[in-house]
Amino acid sequence: MGRLLPAACCAALLLLSSFACDSEPSQGLEYVGTGGEPVSIRLSSLTPEVMLDLDIEPGPQTFVLDTGSPVHLADVTGHYSVDVGVHRLQMTGLGLVFLNLPFVFEDFFESWVPVSGLLGANLLTYFDWELNYPDLTVTLFPAGFPERDPADARINFTLTGGGRYRLSNGETLDVGATRHLVYVDLEGTRILALVDSGASYMVIKQSVLDTLGAAGRPDHGTTEVVTAYGVISAPLTELETVAFSDAPEATQVSGVYTVVVSDDFLASLRVETGRQVDALIGGAYLSQFRLRFATSERIIDVHTTGVKRRTPTPIVPCRLPPVVEVTP
């Protein structure tokens, strides 16, 4: 099957204390440096990977830059010899040095998986930042973007969610709003979706496919989805067209690889955000663009290079972080 990346369709799960329609990230991020310099990424299965140094053995390691995860996760099986728990560390990466950054250390990946963890959206929400898939770079802008390209399509997003993330040992970590929600048009049908750079594919609910119609779609077999309830197989197909609803002509992509899952798969996002989230927007679509997240404005500047399809290979599994618990 080639290289497997169990983080490829990751949407991390929370123990919730509250939610809001649109929220600010929690306070307290400490870092040194001015940023603004592009940092190289690697696209493995259409998920962006960056090198990070957590100032512990075994030194710099590869992490998935994952807007679908509300926490930073580091694996203790074959990657780090650290006890399961929340550890606050110095991290060097993305052109800055971060101080006292909370990482969740868990038995998360198989030991042979070639990444050591996830860098979550709870860091990215403090910055204006750029994810440039065509040029294979990511850039943080602590002082804001020096300029904006008027030719870019401007996409509105809502930043929402938040609560407490529960580890397997019972420890918890409070997190702020990290869920980037946008409207997309799937074959002309408008739905609400989560921007999830840690997903290789689009992921849609079965009810969405039922609405769009399944007849005549390409059959790419199945891929594994690792859930809190065990491993399931999910069909892999294509959407004829996908576009951001705010700029459908400029952002339309054809033949987007898509995983179809039970509606229950995304139920936790509805509880966390108070919104009906019908899809995850992964690399099969996002990889066509340079994306600039103007966080304070809740705008994504989207620049297209004209390439309208990039087929991900090989077929990879999906994995969710630990179980969801919800408080009233």
Short mmCIF file of C-alpha atoms in Angstrom, two decimals:
data_model
loop_
_atom_site.label_atom_id
_atom_site.label_comp_id
_atom_site.label_asym_id
_atom_site.label_seq_id
_atom_site.Cartn_x
_atom_site.Cartn_y
_atom_site.Cartn_z
CA MET A 1 0.00 0.00 0.00
CA GLY A 2 3.00 2.32 0.25
CA ARG A 3 3.40 4.86 3.00
CA LEU A 4 0.55 4.92 5.49
CA LEU A 5 -0.32 8.07 7.40
CA PRO A 6 -2.94 7.40 10.08
CA ALA A 7 -3.25 11.14 10.74
CA ALA A 8 -4.51 11.72 7.22
CA CYS A 9 -8.14 12.38 8.16
CA CYS A 10 -7.72 13.66 11.67
CA ALA A 11 -10.37 15.76 13.41
CA ALA A 12 -9.47 15.84 17.09
CA LEU A 13 -12.15 15.44 19.73
CA LEU A 14 -12.94 17.42 22.85
CA LEU A 15 -14.51 17.27 26.29
CA LEU A 16 -16.64 20.39 26.05
CA SER A 17 -17.37 23.05 28.60
CA SER A 18 -18.89 25.63 26.24
CA PHE A 19 -19.07 26.77 22.63
CA ALA A 20 -19.81 29.91 20.67
CA CYS A 21 -20.66 30.91 17.10
CA ASP A 22 -17.36 32.73 16.73
CA SER A 23 -14.65 33.02 19.34
CA GLU A 24 -11.16 34.30 20.00
CA PRO A 25 -8.29 31.88 20.68
CA SER A 26 -7.31 31.51 24.32
CA GLN A 27 -4.50 33.75 25.55
CA GLY A 28 -0.97 32.91 26.60
CA LEU A 29 1.21 31.89 23.63
CA GLU A 30 4.86 32.77 24.21
CA TYR A 31 7.40 32.89 21.39
CA VAL A 32 10.67 34.49 20.31
CA GLY A 33 11.38 35.75 16.80
CA THR A 34 9.85 37.94 14.12
CA GLY A 35 8.61 35.29 11.69
CA GLY A 36 7.66 36.18 8.14
CA GLU A 37 10.10 33.72 6.55
CA PRO A 38 8.79 30.78 4.49
CA VAL A 39 9.51 27.36 5.96
CA SER A 40 9.65 24.28 3.75
CA ILE A 41 6.96 21.63 4.01
CA ARG A 42 6.66 18.19 2.51
CA LEU A 43 3.39 16.87 1.15
CA SER A 44 2.99 13.27 2.21
CA SER A 45 -0.36 11.99 1.00
CA LEU A 46 -1.36 15.65 0.51
CA THR A 47 -0.91 16.51 4.19
CA PRO A 48 1.69 19.22 4.96
CA GLU A 49 4.61 18.02 7.09
CA VAL A 50 7.07 20.27 8.94
CA MET A 51 10.21 19.65 10.98
CA LEU A 52 9.89 20.58 14.66
CA ASP A 53 12.39 20.38 17.51
CA LEU A 54 10.76 19.86 20.92
CA ASP A 55 14.11 20.24 22.70
CA ILE A 56 14.03 16.60 23.80
CA GLU A 57 15.42 13.38 22.36
CA PRO A 58 15.50 12.29 19.57
CA GLY A 59 15.78 15.86 18.25
CA PRO A 60 13.97 17.36 15.23
CA GLN A 61 11.05 15.25 14.02
CA THR A 62 8.37 15.40 11.34
CA PHE A 63 4.89 16.65 12.32
CA VAL A 64 1.71 17.08 10.30
CA LEU A 65 0.48 20.69 10.24
CA ASP A 66 -3.13 19.94 11.12
CA THR A 67 -5.87 22.57 11.24
CA GLY A 68 -8.26 19.76 12.17
CA SER A 69 -6.59 19.15 15.53
CA PRO A 70 -7.30 21.49 18.47
CA VAL A 71 -4.17 20.33 20.33
CA HIS A 72 -0.54 19.45 19.60
CA LEU A 73 -0.05 15.69 19.72
CA ALA A 74 3.25 13.81 20.01
CA ASP A 75 3.52 10.04 19.81
CA VAL A 76 5.17 7.95 22.53
CA THR A 77 5.33 4.70 20.54
CA GLY A 78 8.65 4.51 18.75
CA HIS A 79 9.06 8.28 18.54
CA TYR A 80 9.40 9.91 21.99
CA SER A 81 10.32 8.21 25.27
CA VAL A 82 8.01 10.38 27.36
CA ASP A 83 5.21 9.45 29.75
CA VAL A 84 1.64 9.85 28.53
CA GLY A 85 0.39 13.27 29.62
CA VAL A 86 0.53 16.99 28.90
CA HIS A 87 4.10 18.29 28.85
CA ARG A 88 5.06 21.95 28.37
CA LEU A 89 8.12 22.25 26.17
CA GLN A 90 10.22 24.64 24.15
CA MET A 91 9.56 24.09 20.46
CA THR A 92 11.63 25.42 17.58
CA GLY A 93 9.83 25.46 14.27
CA LEU A 94 7.94 27.52 11.69
CA GLY A 95 10.61 30.22 11.97
CA LEU A 96 10.04 30.91 15.69
CA VAL A 97 10.95 29.54 19.11
CA PHE A 98 7.88 28.78 21.23
CA LEU A 99 8.20 28.69 25.02
CA ASN A 100 6.17 26.57 27.43
CA LEU A 101 4.06 25.08 24.62
CA PRO A 102 1.66 22.33 25.78
CA PHE A 103 2.02 19.03 23.93
CA VAL A 104 -0.20 16.02 24.46
CA PHE A 105 1.96 12.89 24.53
CA GLU A 106 -0.06 9.78 23.71
CA ASP A 107 0.26 6.33 22.19
CA PHE A 108 -1.13 7.73 18.98
CA PHE A 109 0.65 6.32 15.90
CA GLU A 110 1.99 2.91 15.02
CA SER A 111 5.75 2.82 15.63
CA TRP A 112 6.60 2.57 11.92
CA VAL A 113 4.58 5.61 10.85
CA PRO A 114 7.00 8.23 9.44
CA VAL A 115 5.59 11.19 11.41
CA SER A 116 5.91 11.86 15.12
CA GLY A 117 2.79 13.91 15.78
CA LEU A 118 0.44 16.74 14.87
CA LEU A 119 0.91 20.49 15.23
CA GLY A 120 -2.60 21.73 15.88
CA ALA A 121 -4.67 24.79 15.10
CA ASN A 122 -4.34 26.03 18.69
CA LEU A 123 -1.02 27.58 17.64
CA LEU A 124 -2.04 28.77 14.17
CA THR A 125 -5.00 30.80 15.46
CA TYR A 126 -2.62 33.31 17.07
CA PHE A 127 -1.24 34.39 13.70
CA ASP A 128 -1.95 35.54 10.23
CA TRP A 129 -0.35 32.72 8.28
CA GLU A 130 0.12 31.26 4.84
CA LEU A 131 -0.02 27.66 3.65
CA ASN A 132 1.36 27.59 0.12
CA TYR A 133 0.78 24.14 -1.33
CA PRO A 134 2.20 24.83 -4.83
CA ASP A 135 5.46 26.28 -3.43
CA LEU A 136 5.59 23.78 -0.52
CA THR A 137 5.99 26.42 2.21
CA VAL A 138 4.27 27.63 5.37
CA THR A 139 4.82 31.11 6.84
CA LEU A 140 3.75 32.72 10.12
CA PHE A 141 3.24 36.50 10.20
CA PRO A 142 3.18 37.69 13.85
CA ALA A 143 2.85 41.32 12.73
CA GLY A 144 0.21 40.56 10.09
CA PHE A 145 0.56 40.24 6.34
CA PRO A 146 2.86 42.92 4.87
CA GLU A 147 0.56 43.12 1.85
CA ARG A 148 -2.48 41.42 0.35
CA ASP A 149 -3.02 40.34 -3.24
CA PRO A 150 -6.21 41.97 -4.57
CA ALA A 151 -6.48 39.17 -7.14
CA ASP A 152 -6.99 36.55 -4.43
CA ALA A 153 -10.46 35.20 -3.76
CA ARG A 154 -11.61 36.15 -0.26
CA ILE A 155 -13.34 33.42 1.72
CA ASN A 156 -15.10 34.10 5.02
CA PHE A 157 -14.64 31.63 7.84
CA THR A 158 -15.90 31.25 11.40
CA LEU A 159 -13.50 30.33 14.20
CA THR A 160 -15.43 28.37 16.80
CA GLY A 161 -15.47 25.41 19.16
CA GLY A 162 -13.28 24.82 22.20
CA GLY A 163 -13.44 22.99 25.47
CA ARG A 164 -11.29 20.40 27.25
CA TYR A 165 -9.32 17.64 25.56
CA ARG A 166 -9.19 14.41 27.58
CA LEU A 167 -6.17 12.12 27.43
CA SER A 168 -6.23 8.35 27.83
CA ASN A 169 -4.86 8.71 31.39
CA GLY A 170 -7.74 11.01 32.41
CA GLU A 171 -5.69 14.22 32.31
CA THR A 172 -7.33 17.16 30.52
CA LEU A 173 -6.15 20.20 28.60
CA ASP A 174 -8.26 23.32 28.04
CA VAL A 175 -8.27 24.61 24.46
CA GLY A 176 -9.81 27.64 22.81
CA ALA A 177 -11.65 28.06 19.53
CA THR A 178 -9.80 26.24 16.74
CA ARG A 179 -12.45 25.09 14.26
CA HIS A 180 -12.19 26.89 10.91
CA LEU A 181 -15.67 26.54 9.38
CA VAL A 182 -16.45 27.64 5.82
CA TYR A 183 -19.20 27.11 3.29
CA VAL A 184 -18.38 25.02 0.23
CA ASP A 185 -20.33 24.05 -2.87
CA LEU A 186 -20.27 20.33 -3.57
CA GLU A 187 -21.56 19.84 -7.10
CA GLY A 188 -23.62 22.99 -6.58
CA THR A 189 -24.97 22.06 -3.13
CA ARG A 190 -23.92 24.44 -0.36
CA ILE A 191 -22.80 22.89 2.94
CA LEU A 192 -20.80 23.87 6.02
CA ALA A 193 -17.37 22.22 6.32
CA LEU A 194 -14.25 22.18 8.50
CA VAL A 195 -10.92 23.19 6.95
CA ASP A 196 -8.74 20.19 7.85
CA SER A 197 -5.19 20.26 6.48
CA GLY A 198 -4.50 16.99 8.30
CA ALA A 199 -6.92 15.14 6.00
CA SER A 200 -5.70 13.78 2.68
CA TYR A 201 -9.17 13.76 1.17
CA MET A 202 -12.50 15.47 1.34
CA VAL A 203 -14.65 13.65 3.89
CA ILE A 204 -18.43 13.82 3.57
CA LYS A 205 -21.30 12.32 5.50
CA GLN A 206 -23.39 9.54 3.98
CA SER A 207 -26.46 11.79 4.07
CA VAL A 208 -24.63 14.33 1.89
CA LEU A 209 -23.80 11.65 -0.68
CA ASP A 210 -27.41 10.51 -0.61
CA THR A 211 -28.48 14.06 -1.46
CA LEU A 212 -25.94 14.42 -4.25
CA GLY A 213 -26.53 10.93 -5.63
CA ALA A 214 -24.15 7.98 -5.69
CA ALA A 215 -24.95 6.50 -9.10
CA GLY A 216 -22.16 6.59 -11.66
CA ARG A 217 -19.42 7.81 -9.33
CA PRO A 218 -15.84 6.50 -9.60
CA ASP A 219 -15.06 3.66 -7.21
CA HIS A 220 -11.55 3.88 -5.72
CA GLY A 221 -12.09 1.04 -3.28
CA THR A 222 -11.99 1.66 0.46
CA THR A 223 -9.73 3.26 3.02
CA GLU A 224 -9.48 2.59 6.75
CA VAL A 225 -11.03 5.00 9.23
CA VAL A 226 -9.77 4.49 12.78
CA THR A 227 -12.43 5.69 15.24
CA ALA A 228 -12.92 5.52 19.00
CA TYR A 229 -15.08 2.45 18.35
CA GLY A 230 -12.57 0.54 16.23
CA VAL A 231 -11.38 0.41 12.64
CA ILE A 232 -13.94 0.63 9.85
CA SER A 233 -13.62 0.63 6.09
CA ALA A 234 -15.04 3.62 4.24
CA PRO A 235 -15.60 3.97 0.49
CA LEU A 236 -13.37 6.30 -1.51
CA THR A 237 -15.00 8.05 -4.46
CA GLU A 238 -14.88 11.45 -6.20
CA LEU A 239 -16.89 14.65 -6.17
CA GLU A 240 -17.35 16.07 -9.63
CA THR A 241 -16.76 19.63 -8.41
CA VAL A 242 -15.84 21.35 -5.14
CA ALA A 243 -15.59 25.12 -4.60
CA PHE A 244 -15.57 27.66 -1.80
CA SER A 245 -19.07 29.17 -1.81
CA ASP A 246 -17.77 32.74 -1.53
CA ALA A 247 -15.84 32.41 -4.83
CA PRO A 248 -17.17 29.38 -6.71
CA GLU A 249 -15.78 30.19 -10.14
CA ALA A 250 -12.27 31.06 -8.97
CA THR A 251 -11.92 28.07 -6.63
CA GLN A 252 -13.71 25.23 -8.40
CA VAL A 253 -11.76 21.96 -8.57
CA SER A 254 -12.90 18.83 -10.39
CA GLY A 255 -12.49 15.16 -9.58
CA VAL A 256 -11.82 15.59 -5.86
CA TYR A 257 -11.06 12.34 -3.99
CA THR A 258 -13.61 11.94 -1.21
CA VAL A 259 -14.18 9.53 1.69
CA VAL A 260 -17.78 8.80 2.66
CA VAL A 261 -18.49 8.10 6.34
CA SER A 262 -21.46 7.59 8.60
CA ASP A 263 -23.11 10.79 9.82
CA ASP A 264 -22.03 9.83 13.34
CA PHE A 265 -18.40 10.41 12.31
CA LEU A 266 -18.88 14.20 12.45
CA ALA A 267 -21.45 14.33 15.26
CA SER A 268 -18.89 15.61 17.79
CA LEU A 269 -18.28 18.70 15.68
CA ARG A 270 -21.97 19.57 15.83
CA VAL A 271 -21.90 19.30 19.63
CA GLU A 272 -18.68 21.29 19.93
CA THR A 273 -19.52 24.12 17.52
CA GLY A 274 -23.31 24.23 17.67
CA ARG A 275 -23.32 23.99 13.87
CA GLN A 276 -24.21 21.21 11.45
CA VAL A 277 -20.81 20.33 9.94
CA ASP A 278 -21.25 18.08 6.91
CA ALA A 279 -17.69 17.68 5.59
CA LEU A 280 -13.95 17.96 6.16
CA ILE A 281 -11.98 19.86 3.52
CA GLY A 282 -8.69 18.02 3.05
CA GLY A 283 -5.64 18.11 0.84
CA ALA A 284 -7.27 16.64 -2.25
CA TYR A 285 -8.93 20.06 -2.58
CA LEU A 286 -6.73 22.43 -0.56
CA SER A 287 -3.54 21.40 -2.37
CA GLN A 288 -4.59 23.38 -5.43
CA PHE A 289 -4.12 26.70 -3.66
CA ARG A 290 -2.01 29.16 -1.75
CA LEU A 291 -4.07 29.92 1.35
CA ARG A 292 -3.54 33.01 3.51
CA PHE A 293 -5.42 32.96 6.80
CA ALA A 294 -6.11 36.51 8.02
CA THR A 295 -7.17 35.26 11.43
CA SER A 296 -8.35 38.50 13.04
CA GLU A 297 -10.49 39.30 9.98
CA ARG A 298 -11.78 35.73 9.62
CA ILE A 299 -10.80 35.77 5.95
CA ILE A 300 -8.87 33.23 3.86
CA ASP A 301 -7.19 34.74 0.80
CA VAL A 302 -7.18 31.97 -1.81
CA HIS A 303 -4.83 32.09 -4.79
CA THR A 304 -5.07 29.47 -7.51
CA THR A 305 -2.23 28.44 -9.81
CA GLY A 306 -4.56 27.12 -12.48
CA VAL A 307 -3.95 23.44 -11.67
CA LYS A 308 -7.38 22.02 -10.98
CA ARG A 309 -6.69 18.46 -9.95
CA ARG A 310 -3.99 16.55 -8.08
CA THR A 311 -4.71 12.90 -7.40
CA PRO A 312 -3.42 11.65 -4.04
CA THR A 313 -1.43 8.44 -4.00
CA PRO A 314 -1.33 6.03 -2.32
CA ILE A 315 -4.67 5.38 -0.65
CA VAL A 316 -4.13 6.10 3.04
CA PRO A 317 -6.07 5.36 6.23
CA CYS A 318 -7.71 7.94 8.50
CA ARG A 319 -7.42 8.11 12.28
CA LEU A 320 -9.19 10.01 15.03
CA PRO A 321 -7.60 11.01 18.36
CA PRO A 322 -8.99 9.62 21.68
CA VAL A 323 -12.63 9.28 22.65
CA VAL A 324 -15.07 12.19 22.98
CA GLU A 325 -16.71 13.04 26.29
CA VAL A 326 -19.29 15.83 26.44
CA THR A 327 -20.58 17.75 29.45
CA PRO A 328 -24.08 19.29 29.54
#
